[in-house]
CSV table of C-alpha atoms in Angstrom, one decimal:
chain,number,residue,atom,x,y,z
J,242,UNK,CA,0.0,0.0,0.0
J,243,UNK,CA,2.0,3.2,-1.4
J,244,UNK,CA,1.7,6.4,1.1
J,245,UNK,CA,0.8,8.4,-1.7
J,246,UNK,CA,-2.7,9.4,-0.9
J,247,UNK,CA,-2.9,12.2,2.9
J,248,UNK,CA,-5.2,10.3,5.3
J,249,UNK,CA,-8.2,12.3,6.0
J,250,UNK,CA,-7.7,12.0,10.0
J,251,UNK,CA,-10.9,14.1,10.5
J,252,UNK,CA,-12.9,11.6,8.9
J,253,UNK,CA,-11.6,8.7,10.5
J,254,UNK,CA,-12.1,10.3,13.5
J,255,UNK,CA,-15.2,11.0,13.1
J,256,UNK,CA,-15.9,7.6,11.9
J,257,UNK,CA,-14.2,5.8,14.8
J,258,UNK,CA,-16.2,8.1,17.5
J,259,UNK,CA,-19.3,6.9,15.6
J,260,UNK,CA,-18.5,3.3,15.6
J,261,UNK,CA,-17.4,3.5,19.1
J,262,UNK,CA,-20.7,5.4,20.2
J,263,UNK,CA,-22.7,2.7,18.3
J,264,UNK,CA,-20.5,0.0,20.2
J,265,UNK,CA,-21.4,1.6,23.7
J,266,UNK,CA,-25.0,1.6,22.9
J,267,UNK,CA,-24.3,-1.9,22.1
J,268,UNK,CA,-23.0,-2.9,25.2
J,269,UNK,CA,-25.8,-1.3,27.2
J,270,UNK,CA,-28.1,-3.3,25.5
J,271,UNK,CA,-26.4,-6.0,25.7
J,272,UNK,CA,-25.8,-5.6,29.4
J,273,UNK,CA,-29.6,-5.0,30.6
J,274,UNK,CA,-30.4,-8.2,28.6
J,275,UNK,CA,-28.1,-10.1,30.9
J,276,UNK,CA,-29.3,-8.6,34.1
J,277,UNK,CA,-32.6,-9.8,32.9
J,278,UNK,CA,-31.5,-13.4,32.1
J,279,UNK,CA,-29.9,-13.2,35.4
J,280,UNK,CA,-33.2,-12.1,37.4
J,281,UNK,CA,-35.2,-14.4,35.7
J,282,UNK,CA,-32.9,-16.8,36.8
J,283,UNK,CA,-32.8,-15.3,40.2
J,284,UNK,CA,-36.7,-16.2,39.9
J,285,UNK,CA,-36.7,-19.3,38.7
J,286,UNK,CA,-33.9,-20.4,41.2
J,287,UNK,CA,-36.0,-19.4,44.7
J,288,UNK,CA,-39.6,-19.6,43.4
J,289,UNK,CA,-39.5,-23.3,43.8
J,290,UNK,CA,-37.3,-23.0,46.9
J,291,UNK,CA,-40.1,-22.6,49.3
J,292,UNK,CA,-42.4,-25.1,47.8
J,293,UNK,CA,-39.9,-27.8,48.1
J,294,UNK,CA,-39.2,-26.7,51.4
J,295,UNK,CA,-43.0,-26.3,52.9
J,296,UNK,CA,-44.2,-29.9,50.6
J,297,UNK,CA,-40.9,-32.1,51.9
J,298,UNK,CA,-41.0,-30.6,55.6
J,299,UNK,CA,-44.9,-31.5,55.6
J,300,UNK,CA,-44.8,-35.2,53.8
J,301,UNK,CA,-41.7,-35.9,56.1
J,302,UNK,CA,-43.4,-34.9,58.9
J,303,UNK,CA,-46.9,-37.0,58.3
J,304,UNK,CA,-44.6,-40.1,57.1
J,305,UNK,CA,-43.1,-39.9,60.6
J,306,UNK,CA,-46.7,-39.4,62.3
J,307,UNK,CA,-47.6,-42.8,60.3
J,308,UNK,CA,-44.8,-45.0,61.7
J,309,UNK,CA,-44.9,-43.4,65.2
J,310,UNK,CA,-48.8,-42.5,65.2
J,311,UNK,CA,-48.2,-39.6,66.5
J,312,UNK,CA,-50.3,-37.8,64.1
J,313,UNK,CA,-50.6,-34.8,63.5
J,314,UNK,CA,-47.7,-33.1,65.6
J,315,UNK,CA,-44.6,-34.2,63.9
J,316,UNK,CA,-46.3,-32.5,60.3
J,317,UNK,CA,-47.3,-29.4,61.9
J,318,UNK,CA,-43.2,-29.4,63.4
J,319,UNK,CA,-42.6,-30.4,59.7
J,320,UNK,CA,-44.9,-28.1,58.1
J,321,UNK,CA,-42.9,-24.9,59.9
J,322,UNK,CA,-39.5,-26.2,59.8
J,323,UNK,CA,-39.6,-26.6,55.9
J,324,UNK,CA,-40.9,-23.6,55.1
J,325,UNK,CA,-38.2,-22.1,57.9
J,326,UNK,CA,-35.9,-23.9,55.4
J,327,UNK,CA,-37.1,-23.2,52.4
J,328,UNK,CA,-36.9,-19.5,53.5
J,329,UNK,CA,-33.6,-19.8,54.6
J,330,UNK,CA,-32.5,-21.1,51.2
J,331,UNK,CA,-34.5,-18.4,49.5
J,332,UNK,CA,-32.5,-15.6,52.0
J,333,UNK,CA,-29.0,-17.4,51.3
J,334,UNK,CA,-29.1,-17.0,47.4
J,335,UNK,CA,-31.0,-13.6,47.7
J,336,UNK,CA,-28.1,-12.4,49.9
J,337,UNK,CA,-25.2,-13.8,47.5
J,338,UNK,CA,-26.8,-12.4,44.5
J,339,UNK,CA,-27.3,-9.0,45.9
J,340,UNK,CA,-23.7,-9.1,47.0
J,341,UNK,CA,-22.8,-9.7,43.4
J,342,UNK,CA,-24.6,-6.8,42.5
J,343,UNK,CA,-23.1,-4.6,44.7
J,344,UNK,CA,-20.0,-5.2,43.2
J,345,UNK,CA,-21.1,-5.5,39.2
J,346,UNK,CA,-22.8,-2.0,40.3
J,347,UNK,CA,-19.4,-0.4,41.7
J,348,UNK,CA,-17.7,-2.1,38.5
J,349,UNK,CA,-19.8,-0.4,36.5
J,350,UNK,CA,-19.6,2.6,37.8
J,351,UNK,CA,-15.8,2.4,37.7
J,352,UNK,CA,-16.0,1.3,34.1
J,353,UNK,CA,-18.2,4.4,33.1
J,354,UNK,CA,-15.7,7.1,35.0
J,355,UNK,CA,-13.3,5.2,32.1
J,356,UNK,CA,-15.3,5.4,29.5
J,357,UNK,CA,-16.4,9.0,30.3
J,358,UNK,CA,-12.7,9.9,30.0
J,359,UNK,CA,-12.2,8.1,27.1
J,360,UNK,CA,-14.9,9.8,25.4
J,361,UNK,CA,-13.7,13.0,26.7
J,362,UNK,CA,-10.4,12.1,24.8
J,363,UNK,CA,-12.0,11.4,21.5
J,364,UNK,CA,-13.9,14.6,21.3
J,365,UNK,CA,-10.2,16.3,21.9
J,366,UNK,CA,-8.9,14.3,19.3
J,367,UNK,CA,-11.5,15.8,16.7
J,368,UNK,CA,-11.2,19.2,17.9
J,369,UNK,CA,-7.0,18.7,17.0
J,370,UNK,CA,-8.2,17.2,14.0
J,371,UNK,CA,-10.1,19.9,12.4
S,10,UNK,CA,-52.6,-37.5,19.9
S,11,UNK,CA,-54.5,-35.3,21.1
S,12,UNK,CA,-53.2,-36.4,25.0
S,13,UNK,CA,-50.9,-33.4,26.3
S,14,UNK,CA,-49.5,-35.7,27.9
S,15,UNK,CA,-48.6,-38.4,25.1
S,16,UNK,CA,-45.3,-36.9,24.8
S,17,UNK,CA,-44.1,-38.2,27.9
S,18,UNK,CA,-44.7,-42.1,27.0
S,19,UNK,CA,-41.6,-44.0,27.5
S,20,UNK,CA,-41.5,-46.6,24.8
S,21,UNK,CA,-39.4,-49.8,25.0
S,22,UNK,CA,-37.3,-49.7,21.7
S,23,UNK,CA,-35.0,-53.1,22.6
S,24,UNK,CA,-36.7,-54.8,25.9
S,25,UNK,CA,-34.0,-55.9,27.9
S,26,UNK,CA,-34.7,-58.0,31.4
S,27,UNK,CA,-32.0,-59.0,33.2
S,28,UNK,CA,-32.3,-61.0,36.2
S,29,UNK,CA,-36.2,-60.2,36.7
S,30,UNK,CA,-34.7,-56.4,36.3
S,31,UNK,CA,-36.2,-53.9,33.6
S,32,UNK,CA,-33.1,-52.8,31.4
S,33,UNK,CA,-34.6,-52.3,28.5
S,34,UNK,CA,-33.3,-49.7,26.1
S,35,UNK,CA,-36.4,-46.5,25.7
S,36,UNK,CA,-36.6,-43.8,23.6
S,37,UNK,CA,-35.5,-41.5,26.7
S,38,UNK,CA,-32.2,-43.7,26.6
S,39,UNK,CA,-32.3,-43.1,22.4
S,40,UNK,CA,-32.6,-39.5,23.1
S,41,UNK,CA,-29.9,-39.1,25.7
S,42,UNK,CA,-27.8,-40.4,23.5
S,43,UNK,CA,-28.3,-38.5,20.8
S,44,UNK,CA,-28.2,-35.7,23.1
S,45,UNK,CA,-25.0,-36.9,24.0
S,46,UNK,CA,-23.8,-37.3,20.2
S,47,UNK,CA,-25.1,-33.6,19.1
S,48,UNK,CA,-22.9,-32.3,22.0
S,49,UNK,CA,-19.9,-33.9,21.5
S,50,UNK,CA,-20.2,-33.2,17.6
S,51,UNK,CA,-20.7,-29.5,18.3
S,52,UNK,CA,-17.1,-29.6,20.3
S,53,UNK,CA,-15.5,-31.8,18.1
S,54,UNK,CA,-16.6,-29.7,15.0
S,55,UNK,CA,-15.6,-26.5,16.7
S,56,UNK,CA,-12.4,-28.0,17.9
S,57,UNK,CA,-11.1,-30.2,15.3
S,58,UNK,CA,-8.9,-27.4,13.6
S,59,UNK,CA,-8.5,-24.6,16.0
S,60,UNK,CA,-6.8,-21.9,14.7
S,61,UNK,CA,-6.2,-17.8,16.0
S,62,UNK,CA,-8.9,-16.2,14.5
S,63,UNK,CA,-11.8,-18.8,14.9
S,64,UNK,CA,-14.4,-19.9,12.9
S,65,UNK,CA,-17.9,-19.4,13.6
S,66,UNK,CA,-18.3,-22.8,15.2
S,67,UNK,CA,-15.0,-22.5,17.6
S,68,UNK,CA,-16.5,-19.3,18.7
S,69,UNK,CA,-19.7,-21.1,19.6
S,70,UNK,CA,-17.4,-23.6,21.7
S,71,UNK,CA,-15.2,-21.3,23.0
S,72,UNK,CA,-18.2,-18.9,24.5
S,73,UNK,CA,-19.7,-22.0,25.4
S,74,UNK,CA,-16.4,-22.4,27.8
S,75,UNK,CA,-16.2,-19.3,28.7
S,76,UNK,CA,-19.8,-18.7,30.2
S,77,UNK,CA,-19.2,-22.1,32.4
S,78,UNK,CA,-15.5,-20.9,33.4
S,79,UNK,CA,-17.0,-17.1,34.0
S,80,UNK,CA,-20.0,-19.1,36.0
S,81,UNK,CA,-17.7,-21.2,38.0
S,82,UNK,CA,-15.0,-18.8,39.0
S,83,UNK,CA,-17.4,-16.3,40.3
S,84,UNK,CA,-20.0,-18.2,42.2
S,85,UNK,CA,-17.3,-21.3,43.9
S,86,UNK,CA,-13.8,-18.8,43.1
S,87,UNK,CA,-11.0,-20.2,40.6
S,88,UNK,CA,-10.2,-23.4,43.1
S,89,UNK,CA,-13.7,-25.0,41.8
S,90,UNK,CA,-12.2,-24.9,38.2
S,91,UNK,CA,-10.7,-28.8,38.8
S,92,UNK,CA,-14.2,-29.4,38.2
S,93,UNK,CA,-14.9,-27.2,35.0
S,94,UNK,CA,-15.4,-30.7,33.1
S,95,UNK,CA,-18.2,-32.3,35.5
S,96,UNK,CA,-19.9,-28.8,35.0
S,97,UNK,CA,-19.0,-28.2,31.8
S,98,UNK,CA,-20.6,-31.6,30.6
S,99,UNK,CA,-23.8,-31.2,32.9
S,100,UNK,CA,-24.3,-27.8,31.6
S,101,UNK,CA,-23.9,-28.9,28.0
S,102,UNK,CA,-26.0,-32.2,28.5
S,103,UNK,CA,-29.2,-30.5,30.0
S,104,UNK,CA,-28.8,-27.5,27.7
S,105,UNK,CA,-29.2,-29.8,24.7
S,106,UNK,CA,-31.9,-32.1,26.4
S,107,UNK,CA,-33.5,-29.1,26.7
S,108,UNK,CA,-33.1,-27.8,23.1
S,109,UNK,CA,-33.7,-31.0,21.5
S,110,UNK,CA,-37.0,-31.7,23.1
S,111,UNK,CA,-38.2,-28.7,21.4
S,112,UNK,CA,-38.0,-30.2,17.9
S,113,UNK,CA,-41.3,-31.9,16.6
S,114,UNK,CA,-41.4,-35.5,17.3
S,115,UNK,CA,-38.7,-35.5,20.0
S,116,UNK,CA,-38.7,-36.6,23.3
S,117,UNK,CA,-37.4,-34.3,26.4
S,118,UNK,CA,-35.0,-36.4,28.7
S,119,UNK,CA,-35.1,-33.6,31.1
S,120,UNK,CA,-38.9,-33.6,31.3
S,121,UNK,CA,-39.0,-36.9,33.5
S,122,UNK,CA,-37.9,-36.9,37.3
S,123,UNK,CA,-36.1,-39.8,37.1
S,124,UNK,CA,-33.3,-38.5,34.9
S,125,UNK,CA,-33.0,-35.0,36.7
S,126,UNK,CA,-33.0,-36.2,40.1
S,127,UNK,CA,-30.7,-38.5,38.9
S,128,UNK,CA,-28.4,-36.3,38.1
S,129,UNK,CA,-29.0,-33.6,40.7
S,130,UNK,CA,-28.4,-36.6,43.1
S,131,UNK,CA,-24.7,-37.6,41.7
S,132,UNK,CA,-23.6,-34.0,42.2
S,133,UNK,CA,-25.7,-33.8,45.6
S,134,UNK,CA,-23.6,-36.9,46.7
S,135,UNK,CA,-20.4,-36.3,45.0
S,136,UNK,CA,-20.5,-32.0,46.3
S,137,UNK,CA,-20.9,-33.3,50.0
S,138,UNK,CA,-18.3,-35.9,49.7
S,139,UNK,CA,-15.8,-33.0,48.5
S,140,UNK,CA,-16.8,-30.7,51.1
S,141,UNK,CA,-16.2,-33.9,53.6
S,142,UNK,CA,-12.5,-34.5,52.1
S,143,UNK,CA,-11.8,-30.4,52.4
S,144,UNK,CA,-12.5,-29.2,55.3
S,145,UNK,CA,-13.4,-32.5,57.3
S,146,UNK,CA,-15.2,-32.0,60.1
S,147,UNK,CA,-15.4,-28.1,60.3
S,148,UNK,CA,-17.9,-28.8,56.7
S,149,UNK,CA,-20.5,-29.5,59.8
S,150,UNK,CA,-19.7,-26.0,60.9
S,151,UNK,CA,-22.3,-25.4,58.2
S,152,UNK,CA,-25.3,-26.2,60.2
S,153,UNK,CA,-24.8,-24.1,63.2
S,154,UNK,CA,-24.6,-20.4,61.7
S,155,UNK,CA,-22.4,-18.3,63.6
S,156,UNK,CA,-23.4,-15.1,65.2
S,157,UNK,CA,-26.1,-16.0,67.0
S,158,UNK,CA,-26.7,-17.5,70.6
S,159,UNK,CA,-26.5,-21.1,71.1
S,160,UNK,CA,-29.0,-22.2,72.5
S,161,UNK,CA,-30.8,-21.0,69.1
S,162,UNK,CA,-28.9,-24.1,67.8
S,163,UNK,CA,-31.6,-26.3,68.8
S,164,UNK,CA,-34.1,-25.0,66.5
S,165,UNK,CA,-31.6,-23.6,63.9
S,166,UNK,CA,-29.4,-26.4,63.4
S,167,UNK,CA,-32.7,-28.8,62.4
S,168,UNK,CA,-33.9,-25.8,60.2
S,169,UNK,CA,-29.9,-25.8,58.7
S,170,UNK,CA,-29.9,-29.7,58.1
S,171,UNK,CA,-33.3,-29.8,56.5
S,172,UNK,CA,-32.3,-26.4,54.1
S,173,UNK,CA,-29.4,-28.7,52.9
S,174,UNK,CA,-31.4,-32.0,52.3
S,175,UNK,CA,-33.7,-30.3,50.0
S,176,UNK,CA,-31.0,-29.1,47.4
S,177,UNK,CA,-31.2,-31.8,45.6
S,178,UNK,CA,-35.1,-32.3,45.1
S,179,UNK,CA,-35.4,-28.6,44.6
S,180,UNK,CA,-32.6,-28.6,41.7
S,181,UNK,CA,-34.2,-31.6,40.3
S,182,UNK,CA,-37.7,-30.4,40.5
S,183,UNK,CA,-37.5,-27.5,39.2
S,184,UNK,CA,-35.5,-28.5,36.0
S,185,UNK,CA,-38.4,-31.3,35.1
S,186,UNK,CA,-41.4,-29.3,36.1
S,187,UNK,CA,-40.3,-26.1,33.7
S,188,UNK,CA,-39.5,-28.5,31.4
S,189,UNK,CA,-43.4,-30.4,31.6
S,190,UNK,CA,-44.8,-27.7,32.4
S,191,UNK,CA,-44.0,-25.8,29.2
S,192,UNK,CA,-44.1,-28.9,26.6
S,193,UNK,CA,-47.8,-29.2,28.1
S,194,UNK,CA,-48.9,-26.3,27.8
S,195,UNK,CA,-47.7,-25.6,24.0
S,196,UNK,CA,-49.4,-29.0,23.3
S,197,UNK,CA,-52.9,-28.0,24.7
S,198,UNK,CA,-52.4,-24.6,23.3
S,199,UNK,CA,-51.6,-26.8,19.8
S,200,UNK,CA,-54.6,-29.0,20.4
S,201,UNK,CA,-57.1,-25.5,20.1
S,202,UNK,CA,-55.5,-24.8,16.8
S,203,UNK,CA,-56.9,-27.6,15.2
S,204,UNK,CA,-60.3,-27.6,17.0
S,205,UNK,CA,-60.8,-23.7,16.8
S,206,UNK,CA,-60.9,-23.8,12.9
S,207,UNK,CA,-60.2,-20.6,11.3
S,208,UNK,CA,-60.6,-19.0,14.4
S,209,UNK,CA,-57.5,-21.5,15.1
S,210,UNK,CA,-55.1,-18.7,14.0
S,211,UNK,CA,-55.3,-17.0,17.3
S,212,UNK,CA,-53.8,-19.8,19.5
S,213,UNK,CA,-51.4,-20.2,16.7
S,214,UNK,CA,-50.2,-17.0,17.2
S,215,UNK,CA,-49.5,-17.6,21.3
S,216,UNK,CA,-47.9,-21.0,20.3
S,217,UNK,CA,-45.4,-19.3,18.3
S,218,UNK,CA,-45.0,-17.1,21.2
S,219,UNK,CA,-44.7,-19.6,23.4
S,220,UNK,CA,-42.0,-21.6,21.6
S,221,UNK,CA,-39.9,-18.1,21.7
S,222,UNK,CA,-40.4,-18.1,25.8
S,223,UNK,CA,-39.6,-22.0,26.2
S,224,UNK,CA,-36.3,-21.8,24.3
S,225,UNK,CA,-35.0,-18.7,26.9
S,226,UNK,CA,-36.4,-21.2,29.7
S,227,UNK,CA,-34.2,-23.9,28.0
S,228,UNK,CA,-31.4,-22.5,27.9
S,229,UNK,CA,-32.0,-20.2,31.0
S,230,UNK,CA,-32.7,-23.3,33.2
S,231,UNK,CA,-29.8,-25.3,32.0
S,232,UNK,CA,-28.2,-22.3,33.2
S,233,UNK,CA,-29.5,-22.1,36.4
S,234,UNK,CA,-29.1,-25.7,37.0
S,235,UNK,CA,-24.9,-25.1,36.3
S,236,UNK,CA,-24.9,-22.2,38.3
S,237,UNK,CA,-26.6,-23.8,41.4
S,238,UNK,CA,-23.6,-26.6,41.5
S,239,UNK,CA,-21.5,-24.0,41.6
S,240,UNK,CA,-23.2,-22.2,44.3
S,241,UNK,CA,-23.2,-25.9,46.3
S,242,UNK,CA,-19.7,-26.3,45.6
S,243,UNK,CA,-18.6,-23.3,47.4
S,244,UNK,CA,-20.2,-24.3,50.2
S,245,UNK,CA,-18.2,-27.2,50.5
S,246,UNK,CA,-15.1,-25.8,49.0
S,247,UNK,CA,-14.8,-23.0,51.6
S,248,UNK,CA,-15.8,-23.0,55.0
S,249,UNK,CA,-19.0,-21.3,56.0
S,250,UNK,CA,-19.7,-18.2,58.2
């Protein structure tokens, strides 16, 4: 490739702010569609958490009434321990994923300090240009 | 056809009995292996020539790895990686069960009980016997939380113990019950098609729908399913607070 034609800076400057504007837009998109995947997820992971818990705690609880006829204490004991469970399950993963979010959130706010300068930067590098 | 629930039949393709034992070889054993056989022809594919700049397929494969590494290190940290290739293959089995059963004709492994408690029960099993061989007897530590008085041991330890049993049926029921509930519902949604007539259009229209939200679910709940082994395996990989 001979040098022999001046490269129009202005214009690839212009064109490379464009492309990385469109690129940021992107990302933003692409990043609210995974923090939907992810609560969705969230949802489908502890929905079923408590029903587990409350329907094993209960039919554990009347199977032991059965054998020691001791009906119905041991599925009422059953019936609130599960659900005690299950809502202790539900708390744990609520309480790890909104530590992960604490810190996705402070990355992302990190990252768009960054980006912000970096924008900054390309809309000095026009002014030079022209 | 018009049962909902047809699709569920397991069908004996070879019967085999072996000592007075069912063995016999089902469609949900056909499917699992051709489950098995779509997954390892995607890796193989992808992998056979890899080069710098990949090819559409490697990519597949490669963000295929990535997601699972990215899952494992940050919900069980980089020490769970030794067992990228347990997760990795769960993750890839289910998400292909998953996929596949929403072709016409097909049959959904994951759909049945049996299979997914299976499997949740393996990791159950195999998870508690590494946090055993970790952190030996402080992996009990788990079931008396700290920071609180002890004599709230006696009703929190029970509640602890129980919590921990469940993990298994709750990762295995929730898998096959998404997986049922949708494939019955776009089959009785199908089944007003044909009785509606013209007017049949309408529930065409939420079956297409539907067949959009049940491959996110696939996909989401194979997903979900990868990410709660990781979540299990901290717990046994590091000792509890």
């Amino acid at each position: 490739m001979p040098d022999s034609k001046p490269i129009d800076e202005a214009a690839l400057d212009r064109r490379l702010a464009e492309f990385r504007a469109a690129r940021t837009v992107e990302q933003v998109r692409a990043d609210a569609s995974r923090t939907a995947g992810t609560a969705m997820g969230l949802g489908f992971r502890i929905g079923i958490e408590l029903v587990v818990g409350v329907a094993i705690g209960t039919g554990g609880g009347w199977a032991l009434d059965r054998w020691l006829g001791t009906a119905p204490w041991l599925m009422i004991v059953g019936l609130i321990v599960g659900f005690a469970a299950g809502l202790r399950n539900v708390f744990r993963s609520a309480d790890t994923m909104g530590k992960k979010w604490d810190a996705a959130e402070q990355a992302d706010a990190a990252r768009n300090v960054a980006a912000g300068r970096e924008s900054t930067n390309v809309a000095a590098d026009r002014e030079k240009g022209k | 056809m018009a049962d909902p629930l047809h699709q569920f039949v397991i069908t004996r393709t070879i019967p085999i009995e072996v000592a007075g034992i069912d063995l016999s070889f089902t469609n949900a054993s056909a499917w699992m292996l051709i489950v098995t056989g779509l997954a390892s022809t995607l890796l193989l594919a992808g992998l056979r020539k890899p080069q710098l700049v990949p090819t559409r397929t490697q990519s597949a494969v490669e963000m295929l790895y990535e997601v699972v590494d990215e899952t494992i290190v940050s919900s069980a940290g980089p020490e769970a990686r030794k067992f990228f290739p347990l997760i990795f293959t769960t993750f890839l089995f289910i998400l292909f069960a998953n996929l596949a059963g929403l072709l016409p004709y097909s049959f959904t492994v994951t759909s049945h009980i049996a299979v997914t408690f299976a499997m949740a029960l393996i990791a159950f099993v195999g998870i508690t016997l590494v946090g055993i061989f970790t952190q030996g007897f402080g992996f009990l530590r788990m079931f008396a939380p700290s920071g609180v008085p002890p004599i709230m041991y006696i009703i929190l330890t029970p509640i602890e113990i129980v919590g921990y049993f469940i993990r298994p049926i709750s990762l295995s029921v929730r898998l096959f019950a998404n997986m049922m509930a949708g494939h019955v519902l776009l089959k009785v949604l199908a089944g007003f098609v044909v009785s509606l007539g013209v007017f049949g259009i309408f529930p065409l229209l939420v079956v297409v729908a539907m067949t959009a939200l049940e491959t996110l679910v696939a996909v989401l709940q194979a997903y979900v399913f990868t990410v709660l082994l990781c979540v299990y395996l901290n717990d046994a990989l590091h000792a509890h607070h």
